[in-house]
Tab-separated table of C-alpha atoms in Angstrom:
chain	number	residue	atom	x	y	z
A	19	MET	CA	82.562	58.356	121.895
A	20	SER	CA	85.946	57.588	121.025
A	21	GLU	CA	89.433	58.757	121.830
A	22	ASP	CA	91.414	60.627	119.213
A	23	ARG	CA	95.322	60.381	119.640
A	24	ARG	CA	96.585	63.574	118.303
A	25	GLN	CA	99.634	65.588	119.126
A	26	ASN	CA	98.803	68.680	121.128
A	27	PRO	CA	101.456	71.391	120.646
A	28	LEU	CA	100.816	72.444	124.139
A	29	ALA	CA	101.280	69.179	125.554
A	30	ASN	CA	104.596	69.827	127.236
A	31	GLN	CA	103.845	73.218	128.831
A	32	ALA	CA	103.649	73.204	132.479
A	33	GLY	CA	105.101	69.668	132.621
A	34	LYS	CA	101.726	68.026	131.961
A	35	GLU	CA	101.449	65.648	128.965
A	36	LYS	CA	98.085	65.414	127.167
A	37	ASN	CA	98.271	62.537	124.853
A	38	HIS	CA	94.567	62.472	123.815
A	39	ASN	CA	91.547	64.190	122.994
A	40	ARG	CA	88.011	62.738	123.215
A	41	LEU	CA	85.531	63.110	120.422
A	42	TYR	CA	81.837	62.958	121.677
A	43	THR	CA	79.111	62.134	119.253
A	44	LEU	CA	75.382	61.230	119.511
A	45	PRO	CA	73.185	59.621	116.775
A	46	TYR	CA	71.229	61.897	114.740
A	47	ASP	CA	69.825	59.529	112.026
A	48	ASP	CA	70.342	55.702	111.570
A	49	SER	CA	73.683	56.451	109.958
A	50	GLU	CA	74.677	59.922	110.847
A	51	LYS	CA	76.380	61.076	114.198
A	52	ILE	CA	76.696	64.679	115.504
A	53	LYS	CA	79.690	66.035	117.177
A	54	VAL	CA	78.975	67.497	120.628
A	55	CYS	CA	80.909	68.808	123.638
A	56	GLN	CA	81.449	66.926	126.704
A	57	THR	CA	78.655	68.838	128.652
A	58	MET	CA	75.851	68.164	125.903
A	59	PHE	CA	77.047	64.619	125.875
A	60	VAL	CA	76.822	63.963	129.686
A	61	ASN	CA	73.582	65.945	129.961
A	62	THR	CA	71.960	64.343	127.308
A	63	LEU	CA	72.592	60.760	128.594
A	64	GLY	CA	72.006	61.835	132.079
A	65	ILE	CA	75.401	60.586	133.189
A	66	SER	CA	78.295	62.076	135.053
A	67	ARG	CA	81.881	62.848	133.713
A	68	SER	CA	83.345	60.189	136.029
A	69	VAL	CA	81.153	57.600	134.425
A	70	VAL	CA	82.684	58.511	131.157
A	71	ASN	CA	86.116	58.455	132.461
A	72	THR	CA	85.568	55.225	134.009
A	73	VAL	CA	84.273	53.782	130.771
A	74	MET	CA	87.061	55.064	128.704
A	75	ASN	CA	89.733	53.839	131.226
A	76	LYS	CA	88.125	50.247	131.106
A	77	LEU	CA	87.956	50.351	127.172
A	78	LYS	CA	91.784	51.147	127.116
A	79	ASN	CA	92.509	48.387	129.450
A	80	GLY	CA	90.209	45.954	127.724
A	81	GLU	CA	88.042	45.497	130.734
A	82	VAL	CA	84.599	46.380	129.501
A	83	ASP	CA	82.009	43.725	129.014
A	84	LEU	CA	79.110	45.079	126.788
A	85	ILE	CA	76.805	42.307	127.805
A	86	ASP	CA	74.242	43.527	130.311
A	87	LYS	CA	74.500	41.259	133.455
A	88	ARG	CA	71.699	43.115	135.592
A	89	GLY	CA	69.648	40.540	137.434
A	90	LYS	CA	71.646	37.458	136.170
A	91	ASN	CA	73.198	36.377	139.250
A	92	GLU	CA	71.383	33.106	140.222
A	93	LYS	CA	73.175	32.739	143.387
A	94	THR	CA	71.402	35.618	144.890
A	95	ALA	CA	68.125	35.483	142.965
A	96	LYS	CA	65.283	34.776	145.439
A	97	LYS	CA	63.070	31.911	143.965
A	98	ILE	CA	59.735	31.483	145.278
A	99	PRO	CA	58.127	28.098	144.620
A	100	LEU	CA	55.214	28.128	142.280
A	101	THR	CA	53.012	26.440	144.830
A	102	THR	CA	53.724	29.133	147.235
A	103	THR	CA	52.723	31.888	144.780
A	104	GLU	CA	49.640	30.049	143.974
A	105	ASN	CA	48.739	29.638	147.668
A	106	VAL	CA	49.042	33.513	148.088
A	107	ILE	CA	46.725	34.095	144.970
A	108	GLU	CA	44.148	31.935	146.313
A	109	TYR	CA	44.312	33.469	149.635
A	110	ILE	CA	44.184	36.873	148.347
A	111	ASN	CA	41.042	35.996	146.077
A	112	SER	CA	39.234	34.843	149.101
A	113	PHE	CA	38.743	38.232	150.198
A	114	ILE	CA	35.476	39.870	149.438
A	115	ARG	CA	35.756	42.797	146.981
A	116	VAL	CA	34.079	46.151	147.704
A	117	GLU	CA	32.293	48.047	144.960
A	118	SER	CA	33.817	51.067	143.564
A	119	HIS	CA	32.172	54.471	144.619
A	120	ASN	CA	31.841	58.022	143.243
A	121	SER	CA	34.776	58.622	140.916
A	122	ARG	CA	35.682	55.247	140.668
A	123	LYS	CA	32.244	53.977	139.550
A	124	ASP	CA	33.255	53.358	135.940
A	125	SER	CA	36.331	51.497	136.873
A	126	ASN	CA	37.085	47.888	136.504
A	127	ARG	CA	39.494	47.908	139.528
A	128	GLU	CA	38.464	45.639	142.372
A	129	TYR	CA	38.951	47.018	146.097
A	130	LEU	CA	39.322	45.442	149.385
A	131	GLU	CA	37.660	46.911	152.742
A	132	GLU	CA	39.386	50.040	153.669
A	133	ASP	CA	40.311	48.880	157.235
A	134	LEU	CA	42.112	45.910	155.877
A	135	SER	CA	46.059	46.758	156.032
A	136	ILE	CA	48.985	44.840	154.513
A	137	THR	CA	50.181	43.743	158.053
A	138	ALA	CA	46.645	42.455	158.994
A	139	MET	CA	46.328	40.616	155.702
A	140	TYR	CA	49.865	38.882	156.191
A	141	ARG	CA	48.817	37.958	160.094
A	142	LEU	CA	45.551	36.427	158.698
A	143	TYR	CA	47.491	34.708	155.779
A	144	LYS	CA	49.767	33.019	158.060
A	145	GLU	CA	46.920	31.733	160.332
A	146	TRP	CA	45.155	30.468	157.028
A	147	ALA	CA	48.195	28.844	155.685
A	148	GLN	CA	49.041	26.933	158.945
A	149	GLU	CA	45.241	25.767	159.321
A	150	ASN	CA	45.341	24.517	155.770
A	151	GLY	CA	48.862	22.960	155.816
A	152	LYS	CA	50.237	25.363	153.330
A	153	THR	CA	53.585	26.641	153.077
A	154	VAL	CA	54.004	30.422	154.461
A	155	ALA	CA	55.575	32.872	152.099
A	156	SER	CA	57.616	35.409	153.740
A	157	GLN	CA	56.282	39.300	154.172
A	158	VAL	CA	57.940	41.614	151.622
């Protein structure tokens, strides 16, 4: 998508100045682009027109940073110590697995008893960790 600064002969009508047109393109081949209308552009990308306007305004003002920073904030990252993770895995592996039945018979999946809930497992885990002097992980 680019902004094309062309003079519009109707620019001064009704007191509104229009000093740019937007050219919307989508990739066709590795080197070719196809011109499309705004509706086709936003529908294909699954975004709203306000997203397009925001990006274009930021591009004009030099505020766009093209580096993806999602999940990169180390200050808010929840870091679970490796020993705590290993303790949880050890505890879960201590449960007896139940055989698959009926349609699951050919599956390689393992199942826990049907009356065992996440809440019950966590309550038992806290007791197990305290008895064995292990760090207790928080319930998610």
